[in-house]
Protein backbone atom coordinates (compact mmCIF):
# COMPACT_ATOMS: atom_id res chain seq x y z
CA MET A 1 18.12 111.99 -68.33
CA ALA A 2 19.44 110.05 -71.37
CA GLY A 3 22.64 108.88 -69.32
CA LEU A 4 20.50 107.30 -66.76
CA SER A 5 18.57 105.58 -69.13
CA PHE A 6 21.02 104.16 -71.39
CA ILE A 7 22.61 102.73 -68.24
CA GLU A 8 19.67 101.04 -66.69
CA ARG A 9 18.64 99.66 -70.61
CA ALA A 10 22.59 98.22 -70.52
CA ARG A 11 22.12 96.78 -66.82
CA GLN A 12 19.27 94.80 -68.31
CA ARG A 13 20.64 93.62 -71.11
CA ALA A 14 23.60 92.32 -68.97
CA VAL A 15 21.14 90.76 -66.60
CA PHE A 16 19.56 88.90 -69.20
CA VAL A 17 22.82 87.82 -70.62
CA TYR A 18 24.11 86.71 -67.40
CA ARG A 19 20.47 84.56 -66.75
CA GLN A 20 20.80 83.30 -70.53
CA PHE A 21 24.12 82.20 -69.99
CA GLU A 22 23.34 81.15 -66.35
CA LEU A 23 20.37 78.86 -67.42
CA SER A 24 22.91 77.49 -70.11
CA CYS A 25 25.74 76.35 -68.90
CA ALA A 26 25.54 76.71 -65.68
CA PRO A 27 24.76 73.38 -63.44
CA PRO A 28 21.77 73.55 -61.55
CA ALA A 29 21.79 74.76 -57.84
CA VAL A 30 19.78 72.52 -56.38
CA GLU A 31 22.66 70.54 -54.65
CA PRO A 32 22.70 70.09 -50.84
């Protein structure tokens, strides 16, 4: 099913962009 493949690909791209943003802009989550 091409639809599922498209959704899965879009989800992976969104997660990748989110992680990049989190690593570059968000403060470290090591604070107590």
